[in-house]
PDB file of C-alpha atoms in Angstrom:
ATOM      1  CA  LEU A  16      -0.005  -0.114   0.217  1.00 37.00           C
ATOM      2  CA  GLY A  17       3.087   2.212   0.146  1.00 44.00           C
ATOM      3  CA  ALA A  18       4.098   2.270  -2.977  1.00 41.00           C
ATOM      4  CA  LEU A  19       1.059   3.615  -4.057  1.00 41.00           C
ATOM      5  CA  LYS A  20       1.293   6.689  -2.543  1.00 47.00           C
ATOM      6  CA  MET A  21      -2.171   7.954  -1.467  1.00 43.00           C
ATOM      7  CA  PRO A  22      -2.127  11.696  -2.058  1.00 47.00           C
ATOM      8  CA  ARG A  23      -0.983  13.996   0.925  1.00 53.00           C
ATOM      9  CA  GLY A  24      -3.951  16.324   1.577  1.00 58.00           C
ATOM     10  CA  ARG A  25      -6.951  15.534   4.083  1.00 59.00           C
ATOM     11  CA  LEU A  26      -9.286  16.039   1.257  1.00 59.00           C
ATOM     12  CA  ALA A  27      -7.279  14.042  -1.212  1.00 64.00           C
ATOM     13  CA  GLN A  28      -6.700  11.337   1.397  1.00 66.00           C
ATOM     14  CA  GLY A  29     -10.602  11.612   2.355  1.00 62.00           C
ATOM     15  CA  THR A  30     -11.596  11.450  -1.231  1.00 67.00           C
ATOM     16  CA  VAL A  31      -9.635   8.132  -1.842  1.00 75.00           C
ATOM     17  CA  ILE A  32     -11.153   6.606   0.878  1.00 75.00           C
ATOM     18  CA  VAL A  33     -14.462   7.524   0.307  1.00 73.00           C
ATOM     19  CA  LEU A  34     -13.901   6.115  -3.571  1.00 74.00           C
ATOM     20  CA  VAL A  35     -12.605   2.931  -1.821  1.00 81.00           C
ATOM     21  CA  TRP A  36     -15.893   2.300  -0.145  1.00 82.00           C
ATOM     22  CA  GLN A  37     -17.697   3.834  -2.903  1.00 77.00           C
ATOM     23  CA  LEU A  38     -15.994   0.969  -5.173  1.00 80.00           C
ATOM     24  CA  CYS A  39     -17.190  -1.855  -2.562  1.00 85.00           C
ATOM     25  CA  ARG A  40     -20.810  -0.478  -2.364  1.00 85.00           C
ATOM     26  CA  MET A  41     -20.812  -0.232  -6.547  1.00 81.00           C
ATOM     27  CA  GLY A  42     -19.536  -3.533  -6.766  1.00 85.00           C
ATOM     28  CA  MET A  43     -21.954  -5.290  -4.336  1.00 88.00           C
ATOM     29  CA  LEU A  44     -24.718  -3.277  -6.032  1.00 86.00           C
ATOM     30  CA  ALA A  45     -23.577  -4.271  -9.495  1.00 84.00           C
ATOM     31  CA  ALA A  46     -23.546  -7.651  -8.452  1.00 89.00           C
ATOM     32  CA  TRP A  47     -26.944  -7.673  -6.716  1.00 90.00           C
ATOM     33  CA  VAL A  48     -27.893  -5.933 -10.048  1.00 86.00           C
ATOM     34  CA  ILE A  49     -26.680  -8.768 -12.101  1.00 87.00           C
ATOM     35  CA  LEU A  50     -28.281 -11.459 -10.071  1.00 89.00           C
ATOM     36  CA  ALA A  51     -31.663 -10.007  -9.794  1.00 89.00           C
ATOM     37  CA  ALA A  52     -31.921  -9.081 -13.345  1.00 84.00           C
ATOM     38  CA  ARG A  53     -31.051 -12.809 -14.158  1.00 84.00           C
ATOM     39  CA  ALA A  54     -33.625 -13.914 -11.779  1.00 85.00           C
ATOM     40  CA  PHE A  55     -36.465 -11.937 -11.979  1.00 87.00           C
ATOM     41  CA  GLY A  56     -36.135 -10.736 -15.655  1.00 84.00           C
ATOM     42  CA  ALA A  57     -36.512  -7.205 -16.866  1.00 83.00           C
ATOM     43  CA  GLN A  58     -40.164  -6.999 -16.177  1.00 85.00           C
ATOM     44  CA  GLY A  59     -39.750  -8.166 -12.635  1.00 87.00           C
ATOM     45  CA  TYR A  60     -36.926  -6.331 -12.329  1.00 86.00           C
ATOM     46  CA  GLY A  61     -38.302  -3.187 -13.902  1.00 89.00           C
ATOM     47  CA  VAL A  62     -41.456  -3.307 -11.068  1.00 90.00           C
ATOM     48  CA  PHE A  63     -39.102  -3.295  -8.229  1.00 91.00           C
ATOM     49  CA  ALA A  64     -36.817  -0.760  -9.370  1.00 88.00           C
ATOM     50  CA  GLY A  65     -39.555   1.924 -10.337  1.00 90.00           C
ATOM     51  CA  ILE A  66     -41.444   1.317  -7.110  1.00 92.00           C
ATOM     52  CA  ALA A  67     -37.934   1.423  -4.939  1.00 91.00           C
ATOM     53  CA  ALA A  68     -37.253   4.827  -6.996  1.00 88.00           C
ATOM     54  CA  LEU A  69     -40.438   6.287  -5.894  1.00 91.00           C
ATOM     55  CA  ALA A  70     -39.485   5.145  -2.265  1.00 91.00           C
ATOM     56  CA  THR A  71     -36.064   6.862  -2.338  1.00 87.00           C
ATOM     57  CA  VAL A  72     -37.434  10.068  -4.073  1.00 86.00           C
ATOM     58  CA  VAL A  73     -39.768   9.998  -0.385  1.00 87.00           C
ATOM     59  CA  ALA A  74     -37.245   8.663   1.593  1.00 85.00           C
ATOM     60  CA  GLY A  75     -35.068  11.560   0.698  1.00 79.00           C
ATOM     61  CA  PHE A  76     -37.282  13.887   2.989  1.00 82.00           C
ATOM     62  CA  ALA A  77     -36.488  11.730   5.992  1.00 81.00           C
ATOM     63  CA  GLY A  78     -35.362  13.614   8.656  1.00 76.00           C
ATOM     64  CA  LEU A  79     -36.526  16.754   6.903  1.00 79.00           C
ATOM     65  CA  GLY A  80     -32.566  17.541   6.420  1.00 76.00           C
ATOM     66  CA  MET A  81     -31.853  17.390   9.911  1.00 79.00           C
ATOM     67  CA  GLY A  82     -28.799  14.964   8.779  1.00 74.00           C
ATOM     68  CA  TYR A  83     -26.933  17.866   6.761  1.00 75.00           C
ATOM     69  CA  LEU A  84     -27.606  20.702   9.398  1.00 77.00           C
ATOM     70  CA  LEU A  85     -25.727  18.335  11.496  1.00 76.00           C
ATOM     71  CA  TYR A  86     -22.512  18.592   9.466  1.00 71.00           C
ATOM     72  CA  GLN A  87     -23.425  22.859   9.527  1.00 72.00           C
ATOM     73  CA  GLN A  88     -23.603  22.378  13.217  1.00 74.00           C
ATOM     74  CA  MET A  89     -20.814  20.695  13.616  1.00 73.00           C
ATOM     75  CA  ALA A  90     -18.702  22.937  11.469  1.00 66.00           C
ATOM     76  CA  ILE A  91     -19.562  25.642  13.696  1.00 70.00           C
ATOM     77  CA  ASP A  92     -19.659  24.156  17.143  1.00 70.00           C
ATOM     78  CA  PRO A  93     -17.981  20.607  17.225  1.00 69.00           C
ATOM     79  CA  GLY A  94     -19.261  20.018  20.845  1.00 71.00           C
ATOM     80  CA  GLY A  95     -22.319  20.078  20.231  1.00 72.00           C
ATOM     81  CA  PHE A  96     -22.652  17.032  18.554  1.00 76.00           C
ATOM     82  CA  ASP A  97     -24.500  14.842  21.518  1.00 78.00           C
ATOM     83  CA  GLY A  98     -27.421  17.373  21.189  1.00 76.00           C
ATOM     84  CA  CYS A  99     -27.724  17.529  17.701  1.00 81.00           C
ATOM     85  CA  TRP A 100     -27.684  13.822  17.150  1.00 81.00           C
ATOM     86  CA  ARG A 101     -30.647  13.415  19.357  1.00 83.00           C
ATOM     87  CA  LYS A 102     -32.517  15.656  17.484  1.00 81.00           C
ATOM     88  CA  THR A 103     -31.556  13.949  14.156  1.00 82.00           C
ATOM     89  CA  LEU A 104     -32.849  10.596  15.414  1.00 83.00           C
ATOM     90  CA  HIS A 105     -36.092  12.253  16.537  1.00 81.00           C
ATOM     91  CA  ALA A 106     -36.367  13.626  13.335  1.00 83.00           C
ATOM     92  CA  TYR A 107     -35.645  10.424  11.407  1.00 85.00           C
ATOM     93  CA  GLY A 108     -38.059   8.443  13.532  1.00 84.00           C
ATOM     94  CA  LEU A 109     -40.889  11.165  13.445  1.00 83.00           C
ATOM     95  CA  THR A 110     -40.955  11.169  10.120  1.00 85.00           C
ATOM     96  CA  GLY A 111     -40.251   7.867   8.846  1.00 86.00           C
ATOM     97  CA  CYS A 112     -43.425   6.399   9.535  1.00 86.00           C
ATOM     98  CA  ALA A 113     -45.477   9.317   7.920  1.00 89.00           C
ATOM     99  CA  LEU A 114     -43.271   9.487   4.949  1.00 91.00           C
ATOM    100  CA  ALA A 115     -44.100   5.640   4.839  1.00 92.00           C
ATOM    101  CA  ILE A 116     -47.917   6.048   4.759  1.00 93.00           C
ATOM    102  CA  GLY A 117     -47.639   9.142   2.234  1.00 92.00           C
ATOM    103  CA  PHE A 118     -45.601   6.916   0.044  1.00 93.00           C
ATOM    104  CA  LEU A 119     -47.920   3.982   0.071  1.00 94.00           C
ATOM    105  CA  ALA A 120     -51.116   6.023  -0.774  1.00 93.00           C
ATOM    106  CA  LEU A 121     -49.082   7.582  -3.721  1.00 92.00           C
ATOM    107  CA  ALA A 122     -47.331   4.494  -4.963  1.00 93.00           C
ATOM    108  CA  MET A 123     -50.994   2.577  -4.783  1.00 92.00           C
ATOM    109  CA  ALA A 124     -52.486   5.590  -6.777  1.00 92.00           C
ATOM    110  CA  MET A 125     -49.592   5.509  -9.467  1.00 91.00           C
ATOM    111  CA  PHE A 126     -49.251   1.611  -9.773  1.00 91.00           C
ATOM    112  CA  PRO A 127     -52.730   0.155  -8.599  1.00 89.00           C
ATOM    113  CA  ASP A 128     -51.816  -3.159 -10.136  1.00 87.00           C
ATOM    114  CA  VAL A 129     -49.294  -3.743  -7.921  1.00 87.00           C
ATOM    115  CA  GLY A 130     -50.469  -5.403  -4.350  1.00 86.00           C
ATOM    116  CA  VAL A 131     -50.520  -3.626  -1.344  1.00 91.00           C
ATOM    117  CA  GLY A 132     -48.173  -5.799   0.485  1.00 91.00           C
ATOM    118  CA  PHE A 133     -45.289  -5.523  -2.141  1.00 92.00           C
ATOM    119  CA  VAL A 134     -45.835  -1.503  -1.829  1.00 93.00           C
ATOM    120  CA  ALA A 135     -45.709  -1.772   2.258  1.00 94.00           C
ATOM    121  CA  LEU A 136     -42.722  -4.179   2.317  1.00 94.00           C
ATOM    122  CA  ILE A 137     -40.595  -1.347   0.022  1.00 94.00           C
ATOM    123  CA  ALA A 138     -41.962   1.127   2.254  1.00 94.00           C
ATOM    124  CA  LEU A 139     -40.462  -0.145   5.521  1.00 94.00           C
ATOM    125  CA  SER A 140     -37.431  -1.023   4.135  1.00 93.00           C
ATOM    126  CA  GLU A 141     -36.703   1.821   1.922  1.00 91.00           C
ATOM    127  CA  VAL A 142     -38.828   4.728   3.520  1.00 91.00           C
ATOM    128  CA  VAL A 143     -38.447   3.944   7.394  1.00 92.00           C
ATOM    129  CA  ALA A 144     -35.036   1.516   8.164  1.00 91.00           C
ATOM    130  CA  PHE A 145     -32.619   2.466   5.615  1.00 88.00           C
ATOM    131  CA  PRO A 146     -32.838   6.201   6.287  1.00 87.00           C
ATOM    132  CA  PHE A 147     -30.684   5.577   9.514  1.00 89.00           C
ATOM    133  CA  VAL A 148     -27.943   4.073   7.735  1.00 89.00           C
ATOM    134  CA  ALA A 149     -28.164   7.688   5.997  1.00 84.00           C
ATOM    135  CA  ALA A 150     -28.400   9.482   9.560  1.00 85.00           C
ATOM    136  CA  ALA A 151     -25.156   7.396  10.899  1.00 88.00           C
ATOM    137  CA  ALA A 152     -23.137   8.245   7.507  1.00 85.00           C
ATOM    138  CA  HIS A 153     -23.970  12.113   7.937  1.00 81.00           C
ATOM    139  CA  ALA A 154     -23.234  11.784  11.833  1.00 83.00           C
ATOM    140  CA  PHE A 155     -19.508  10.129  10.958  1.00 83.00           C
ATOM    141  CA  ALA A 156     -19.007  12.663   7.673  1.00 78.00           C
ATOM    142  CA  ALA A 157     -19.839  15.994   9.993  1.00 76.00           C
ATOM    143  CA  HIS A 158     -16.935  14.121  12.199  1.00 75.00           C
ATOM    144  CA  GLU A 159     -14.798  14.106   9.106  1.00 71.00           C
ATOM    145  CA  ARG A 160     -14.744  10.230   9.776  1.00 77.00           C
ATOM    146  CA  LEU A 161     -14.954   9.794   5.816  1.00 73.00           C
ATOM    147  CA  GLY A 162     -14.108   6.299   6.231  1.00 77.00           C
ATOM    148  CA  TRP A 163     -16.889   4.822   8.338  1.00 80.00           C
ATOM    149  CA  SER A 164     -19.437   7.391   6.383  1.00 79.00           C
ATOM    150  CA  ALA A 165     -18.639   5.666   3.278  1.00 81.00           C
ATOM    151  CA  ALA A 166     -18.551   2.471   4.675  1.00 86.00           C
ATOM    152  CA  LEU A 167     -21.677   1.960   6.059  1.00 88.00           C
ATOM    153  CA  PRO A 168     -23.811   2.017   2.807  1.00 88.00           C
ATOM    154  CA  ALA A 169     -21.110  -0.644   1.667  1.00 90.00           C
ATOM    155  CA  ILE A 170     -22.002  -2.615   4.725  1.00 91.00           C
ATOM    156  CA  GLY A 171     -25.786  -1.968   3.695  1.00 91.00           C
ATOM    157  CA  ALA A 172     -25.290  -3.110  -0.025  1.00 91.00           C
ATOM    158  CA  MET A 173     -23.165  -6.373   1.518  1.00 93.00           C
ATOM    159  CA  LEU A 174     -26.477  -7.343   3.493  1.00 94.00           C
ATOM    160  CA  ARG A 175     -28.899  -6.844   0.467  1.00 93.00           C
ATOM    161  CA  LEU A 176     -26.207  -8.864  -1.659  1.00 94.00           C
ATOM    162  CA  MET A 177     -26.453 -11.854   0.957  1.00 94.00           C
ATOM    163  CA  ALA A 178     -29.943 -11.393   1.204  1.00 94.00           C
ATOM    164  CA  LEU A 179     -30.364 -11.791  -2.647  1.00 93.00           C
ATOM    165  CA  PHE A 180     -27.857 -15.015  -2.329  1.00 92.00           C
ATOM    166  CA  ALA A 181     -29.978 -16.554   0.577  1.00 92.00           C
ATOM    167  CA  PHE A 182     -33.212 -15.872  -1.419  1.00 92.00           C
ATOM    168  CA  LEU A 183     -31.732 -17.806  -4.637  1.00 90.00           C
ATOM    169  CA  MET A 184     -30.950 -20.357  -2.632  1.00 89.00           C
ATOM    170  CA  SER A 185     -33.617 -21.165  -0.513  1.00 85.00           C
ATOM    171  CA  GLY A 186     -35.216 -22.804  -3.628  1.00 74.00           C
ATOM    172  CA  GLY A 187     -39.112 -22.389  -4.701  1.00 68.00           C
ATOM    173  CA  ASP A 188     -40.389 -19.611  -7.074  1.00 72.00           C
ATOM    174  CA  HIS A 189     -38.308 -17.101  -7.648  1.00 75.00           C
ATOM    175  CA  ARG A 190     -40.758 -14.097  -7.349  1.00 84.00           C
ATOM    176  CA  ILE A 191     -39.722 -10.846  -6.784  1.00 86.00           C
ATOM    177  CA  ASP A 192     -42.259 -10.159  -3.752  1.00 85.00           C
ATOM    178  CA  ALA A 193     -41.169 -13.045  -2.039  1.00 88.00           C
ATOM    179  CA  TYR A 194     -37.411 -11.850  -2.105  1.00 92.00           C
ATOM    180  CA  LEU A 195     -39.091  -8.553  -0.555  1.00 93.00           C
ATOM    181  CA  TRP A 196     -39.052 -10.006   2.935  1.00 93.00           C
ATOM    182  CA  PHE A 197     -35.453 -10.637   2.825  1.00 94.00           C
ATOM    183  CA  HIS A 198     -34.730  -7.335   1.589  1.00 93.00           C
ATOM    184  CA  LEU A 199     -36.571  -5.926   4.488  1.00 94.00           C
ATOM    185  CA  ALA A 200     -34.122  -8.125   6.653  1.00 95.00           C
ATOM    186  CA  ALA A 201     -31.245  -6.893   5.487  1.00 94.00           C
ATOM    187  CA  SER A 202     -32.542  -3.063   5.419  1.00 94.00           C
ATOM    188  CA  LEU A 203     -33.267  -3.585   9.255  1.00 95.00           C
ATOM    189  CA  THR A 204     -29.804  -5.235   9.858  1.00 95.00           C
ATOM    190  CA  GLY A 205     -28.097  -2.425   8.010  1.00 93.00           C
ATOM    191  CA  ALA A 206     -30.006   0.412  10.437  1.00 93.00           C
ATOM    192  CA  ALA A 207     -29.115  -1.541  13.560  1.00 94.00           C
ATOM    193  CA  ILE A 208     -25.450  -1.725  12.669  1.00 93.00           C
ATOM    194  CA  GLY A 209     -25.223   2.201  11.340  1.00 91.00           C
ATOM    195  CA  LEU A 210     -26.780   3.188  14.895  1.00 90.00           C
ATOM    196  CA  LEU A 211     -24.587   0.975  16.969  1.00 93.00           C
ATOM    197  CA  ALA A 212     -21.759   2.168  15.103  1.00 90.00           C
ATOM    198  CA  VAL A 213     -22.361   5.546  16.110  1.00 87.00           C
ATOM    199  CA  ARG A 214     -23.139   4.787  19.573  1.00 88.00           C
ATOM    200  CA  ARG A 215     -19.755   3.008  19.856  1.00 87.00           C
ATOM    201  CA  THR A 216     -17.407   4.887  17.858  1.00 85.00           C
ATOM    202  CA  LEU A 217     -18.401   8.801  18.594  1.00 81.00           C
ATOM    203  CA  ASN A 218     -19.990   7.829  21.855  1.00 81.00           C
ATOM    204  CA  PRO A 219     -23.105  10.479  21.919  1.00 78.00           C
ATOM    205  CA  GLN A 220     -24.259  11.354  25.512  1.00 75.00           C
ATOM    206  CA  ARG A 221     -27.972  11.337  26.609  1.00 77.00           C
ATOM    207  CA  VAL A 222     -28.573  14.908  26.517  1.00 70.00           C
ATOM    208  CA  ASP A 223     -31.934  16.857  26.977  1.00 71.00           C
ATOM    209  CA  ALA A 224     -32.523  17.992  23.374  1.00 65.00           C
ATOM    210  CA  SER A 225     -35.792  18.474  21.720  1.00 72.00           C
ATOM    211  CA  LEU A 226     -36.712  19.120  18.292  1.00 69.00           C
ATOM    212  CA  SER A 227     -38.076  22.662  17.440  1.00 71.00           C
ATOM    213  CA  ARG A 228     -39.199  24.759  14.871  1.00 76.00           C
ATOM    214  CA  ALA A 229     -36.247  26.709  14.407  1.00 74.00           C
ATOM    215  CA  ASP A 230     -34.137  23.388  14.122  1.00 72.00           C
ATOM    216  CA  LEU A 231     -37.038  22.563  11.272  1.00 76.00           C
ATOM    217  CA  ARG A 232     -36.489  25.728   9.509  1.00 76.00           C
ATOM    218  CA  ARG A 233     -33.040  25.584   9.240  1.00 76.00           C
ATOM    219  CA  ALA A 234     -32.866  22.004   8.130  1.00 75.00           C
ATOM    220  CA  LEU A 235     -35.641  22.015   5.583  1.00 76.00           C
ATOM    221  CA  PRO A 236     -33.920  23.916   2.777  1.00 77.00           C
ATOM    222  CA  PHE A 237     -31.058  21.092   2.810  1.00 75.00           C
ATOM    223  CA  SER A 238     -34.060  18.900   2.003  1.00 75.00           C
ATOM    224  CA  VAL A 239     -35.402  21.016  -0.407  1.00 73.00           C
ATOM    225  CA  ALA A 240     -31.796  21.075  -1.960  1.00 68.00           C
ATOM    226  CA  TRP A 241     -31.669  17.389  -2.276  1.00 66.00           C
ATOM    227  CA  PHE A 242     -35.013  16.910  -3.767  1.00 68.00           C
ATOM    228  CA  THR A 243     -33.956  19.228  -6.897  1.00 66.00           C
ATOM    229  CA  SER A 244     -30.903  17.159  -7.277  1.00 62.00           C
ATOM    230  CA  ALA A 245     -30.487  14.005  -6.477  1.00 62.00           C
ATOM    231  CA  SER A 246     -34.125  12.377  -6.083  1.00 67.00           C
ATOM    232  CA  MET A 247     -34.191  13.572  -9.749  1.00 69.00           C
ATOM    233  CA  ALA A 248     -32.264  10.499 -10.384  1.00 71.00           C
ATOM    234  CA  SER A 249     -34.755   8.662  -8.825  1.00 78.00           C
ATOM    235  CA  TRP A 250     -38.161   9.972  -9.778  1.00 83.00           C
ATOM    236  CA  ASP A 251     -37.434   9.400 -13.627  1.00 84.00           C
ATOM    237  CA  LYS A 252     -37.308   5.949 -12.909  1.00 86.00           C
ATOM    238  CA  ALA A 253     -40.532   5.845 -11.317  1.00 87.00           C
ATOM    239  CA  LEU A 254     -42.246   7.843 -14.165  1.00 87.00           C
ATOM    240  CA  VAL A 255     -40.993   5.206 -16.613  1.00 88.00           C
ATOM    241  CA  LEU A 256     -42.736   2.171 -14.744  1.00 90.00           C
ATOM    242  CA  ARG A 257     -45.799   4.177 -14.969  1.00 90.00           C
ATOM    243  CA  LEU A 258     -45.636   5.585 -18.520  1.00 90.00           C
ATOM    244  CA  ALA A 259     -43.949   3.098 -20.457  1.00 86.00           C
ATOM    245  CA  GLY A 260     -44.342   0.060 -18.596  1.00 87.00           C
ATOM    246  CA  ALA A 261     -42.040  -2.777 -16.431  1.00 86.00           C
ATOM    247  CA  GLU A 262     -39.923  -4.305 -19.445  1.00 86.00           C
ATOM    248  CA  LEU A 263     -38.521  -0.408 -20.036  1.00 86.00           C
ATOM    249  CA  SER A 264     -38.587   0.371 -16.760  1.00 87.00           C
ATOM    250  CA  GLY A 265     -35.846  -2.443 -16.252  1.00 86.00           C
ATOM    251  CA  LEU A 266     -33.796  -1.776 -19.058  1.00 86.00           C
ATOM    252  CA  TYR A 267     -33.634   1.967 -17.919  1.00 85.00           C
ATOM    253  CA  ALA A 268     -32.648   0.991 -14.572  1.00 85.00           C
ATOM    254  CA  VAL A 269     -29.755  -0.913 -15.435  1.00 83.00           C
ATOM    255  CA  ALA A 270     -28.289   1.247 -18.038  1.00 83.00           C
ATOM    256  CA  TYR A 271     -28.474   4.216 -15.007  1.00 83.00           C
ATOM    257  CA  ARG A 272     -26.799   1.597 -12.840  1.00 81.00           C
ATOM    258  CA  PHE A 273     -23.897   1.343 -15.040  1.00 81.00           C
ATOM    259  CA  ALA A 274     -23.532   4.850 -15.483  1.00 81.00           C
ATOM    260  CA  SER A 275     -23.849   5.547 -11.672  1.00 79.00           C
ATOM    261  CA  PHE A 276     -20.977   3.352 -11.022  1.00 78.00           C
ATOM    262  CA  VAL A 277     -18.577   4.834 -14.088  1.00 80.00           C
ATOM    263  CA  ALA A 278     -19.420   8.080 -11.912  1.00 78.00           C
ATOM    264  CA  LEU A 279     -18.388   6.947  -8.611  1.00 74.00           C
ATOM    265  CA  PRO A 280     -14.860   9.297  -8.819  1.00 74.00           C
ATOM    266  CA  MET A 281     -17.157  12.338  -9.009  1.00 75.00           C
ATOM    267  CA  ASP A 282     -19.824  11.176  -6.421  1.00 72.00           C
ATOM    268  CA  SER A 283     -16.230  10.641  -3.843  1.00 69.00           C
ATOM    269  CA  LEU A 284     -14.921  14.087  -4.229  1.00 73.00           C
ATOM    270  CA  VAL A 285     -18.447  15.505  -3.658  1.00 72.00           C
ATOM    271  CA  MET A 286     -18.717  13.497  -0.364  1.00 67.00           C
ATOM    272  CA  ALA A 287     -15.097  14.262   0.583  1.00 69.00           C
ATOM    273  CA  VAL A 288     -15.556  18.328   0.097  1.00 74.00           C
ATOM    274  CA  THR A 289     -18.952  18.769   1.533  1.00 71.00           C
ATOM    275  CA  PRO A 290     -17.554  19.253   5.152  1.00 67.00           C
ATOM    276  CA  ARG A 291     -14.961  21.144   4.556  1.00 70.00           C
ATOM    277  CA  LEU A 292     -17.164  23.663   2.021  1.00 72.00           C
ATOM    278  CA  PHE A 293     -19.284  24.313   5.384  1.00 68.00           C
ATOM    279  CA  ARG A 294     -16.269  25.234   7.402  1.00 67.00           C
ATOM    280  CA  HIS A 295     -14.927  27.330   4.507  1.00 64.00           C
ATOM    281  CA  GLY A 296     -18.210  28.745   4.129  1.00 60.00           C
ATOM    282  CA  LEU A 297     -18.129  30.499   7.525  1.00 56.00           C
ATOM    283  CA  GLY A 298     -15.197  32.693   6.442  1.00 56.00           C
ATOM    284  CA  GLY A 299     -16.461  33.605   2.898  1.00 56.00           C
ATOM    285  CA  ASN A 300     -13.720  31.852   1.544  1.00 58.00           C
ATOM    286  CA  ASP A 301     -14.870  28.953  -0.332  1.00 61.00           C
ATOM    287  CA  GLN A 302     -14.390  29.931  -3.956  1.00 69.00           C
ATOM    288  CA  GLY A 303     -10.952  28.331  -4.691  1.00 73.00           C
ATOM    289  CA  LEU A 304     -12.064  25.071  -3.420  1.00 73.00           C
ATOM    290  CA  MET A 305     -15.026  25.361  -5.535  1.00 76.00           C
ATOM    291  CA  ARG A 306     -13.308  26.128  -8.554  1.00 79.00           C
ATOM    292  CA  TYR A 307     -11.447  22.950  -8.022  1.00 76.00           C
ATOM    293  CA  ALA A 308     -13.883  20.943  -7.483  1.00 76.00           C
ATOM    294  CA  LEU A 309     -15.805  21.685 -10.305  1.00 80.00           C
ATOM    295  CA  ALA A 310     -13.000  21.546 -12.756  1.00 83.00           C
ATOM    296  CA  SER A 311     -12.454  18.128 -11.481  1.00 80.00           C
ATOM    297  CA  THR A 312     -16.250  16.825 -12.069  1.00 80.00           C
ATOM    298  CA  LEU A 313     -16.401  18.329 -15.095  1.00 84.00           C
ATOM    299  CA  GLY A 314     -13.091  16.936 -16.709  1.00 85.00           C
ATOM    300  CA  PHE A 315     -13.990  13.625 -15.062  1.00 84.00           C
ATOM    301  CA  GLY A 316     -17.490  13.791 -16.594  1.00 84.00           C
ATOM    302  CA  VAL A 317     -16.367  13.907 -20.109  1.00 86.00           C
ATOM    303  CA  LEU A 318     -13.855  10.621 -19.382  1.00 87.00           C
ATOM    304  CA  ALA A 319     -17.024   8.918 -18.117  1.00 86.00           C
ATOM    305  CA  CYS A 320     -18.876   9.577 -21.070  1.00 87.00           C
ATOM    306  CA  ALA A 321     -16.511   7.714 -23.141  1.00 88.00           C
ATOM    307  CA  VAL A 322     -16.453   4.425 -21.166  1.00 85.00           C
ATOM    308  CA  VAL A 323     -20.120   4.358 -20.663  1.00 84.00           C
ATOM    309  CA  TRP A 324     -20.580   4.246 -24.781  1.00 86.00           C
ATOM    310  CA  LEU A 325     -17.544   1.757 -25.183  1.00 87.00           C
ATOM    311  CA  PHE A 326     -18.676  -0.552 -22.590  1.00 83.00           C
ATOM    312  CA  ALA A 327     -22.684  -0.661 -23.304  1.00 81.00           C
ATOM    313  CA  PRO A 328     -22.389  -3.663 -25.612  1.00 84.00           C
ATOM    314  CA  ALA A 329     -21.435  -5.841 -22.556  1.00 82.00           C
ATOM    315  CA  LEU A 330     -24.974  -5.427 -20.620  1.00 80.00           C
ATOM    316  CA  PRO A 331     -26.712  -8.092 -22.402  1.00 82.00           C
ATOM    317  CA  TRP A 332     -23.922 -10.477 -21.763  1.00 84.00           C
ATOM    318  CA  LEU A 333     -23.515  -9.962 -18.220  1.00 82.00           C
ATOM    319  CA  LEU A 334     -28.007  -9.796 -17.252  1.00 83.00           C
ATOM    320  CA  GLY A 335     -29.367 -12.391 -20.076  1.00 79.00           C
ATOM    321  CA  ASN A 336     -31.467 -11.787 -23.329  1.00 79.00           C
ATOM    322  CA  ASP A 337     -34.330  -9.943 -21.463  1.00 78.00           C
ATOM    323  CA  PHE A 338     -31.566  -6.924 -21.753  1.00 80.00           C
ATOM    324  CA  LEU A 339     -30.813  -6.789 -25.556  1.00 78.00           C
ATOM    325  CA  PRO A 340     -32.976  -4.040 -26.404  1.00 78.00           C
TER     326      PRO A 340
END
C-alpha cells in the first residue's frame, strides 16, 4: 500500500478513502443487479426498480434535512454533537412512519396493479429503515470520519447482496414479491449496524435536547436542495414504470446503474468536499475549493461518458437476453 503513494492532503486522502468504499458498495450493487436481473427478468426487475425509486424520492425527506444540518452545526460548534444527534434521530423516527404512509398512498395511486403488500414491504425497507443508515453516515461525515461514513452504505449493499443470495439458495419460485422479505431483513440489519457504530465509535451522550421549529426551519432547505438534485435521479425511474411499463423500466434502471458506477470518482469528491465547504463558507473563502471541485468533476465527466459508450454492449452478456434492447 505504501508504494501506491496515497495523496498527502486530507481532502485528497478523504476522496480516495471514500472512493474505495464507494467502489466496494457499487461492486456489491452491481453483483446484486446482475443476479436480480437474471432471476427476475426485465419485467420483474423493472417493477421493483420503479417502485423502489419512488420510495427513494420520498425517503429523501426523512429527517427533513436534519442530517445535513448536523454537518453545518458541527462545523460551527464541534462540541454540540450530542444534542444534534439526538434531534436528528428524533427527526428521522418521526418522519419515517409518516412518509411511509404517504408513499403507500402515492405508490398505490400510480401503480394500482401492484399489491399493497408489495408496496408496504418496500416502504418499510426504503422509507422507514434504510434512512437511518444515511443518518449514521451523516454523523460520521460531520466528524470527517469519511471512512466510516462511506463504509456504512457499503455494508448495507453487502447485506442486500447476502439477502438475495439467501433467497436464491432457498429454492422455490423466484418471485420478486417473495424476495422483499429478505430485502427488508437486510435493511433493518443495516440500520441497526449504523446506529450501533455511531454509539460505540462517536459515543454520543444522552442530553435533554428536543426538536424545535427553529431546527426544522434551518434544516428544511437542505431537504429541498436534495429533492431538486439527487431525487430527480430516482423520480424518473418511477415515471418510466408508470408511463412506459415494467420492461422498459428494467432496461432504463440497469443502464442508469451502469452510468452511476462510472461516476463514482465524482461522487467521492463531492462527499469528501462537503464538510470542508461548510467550514470554509463560515469565512467566505470557499471559492478556490469550489473551482477545484467543479474543474475536477467536469473533466472526469467527459471521460466517464466515453467509458459508458464503449462498454454498454457488454450489458446483455452480463444480464441475459431480456436486456438486449
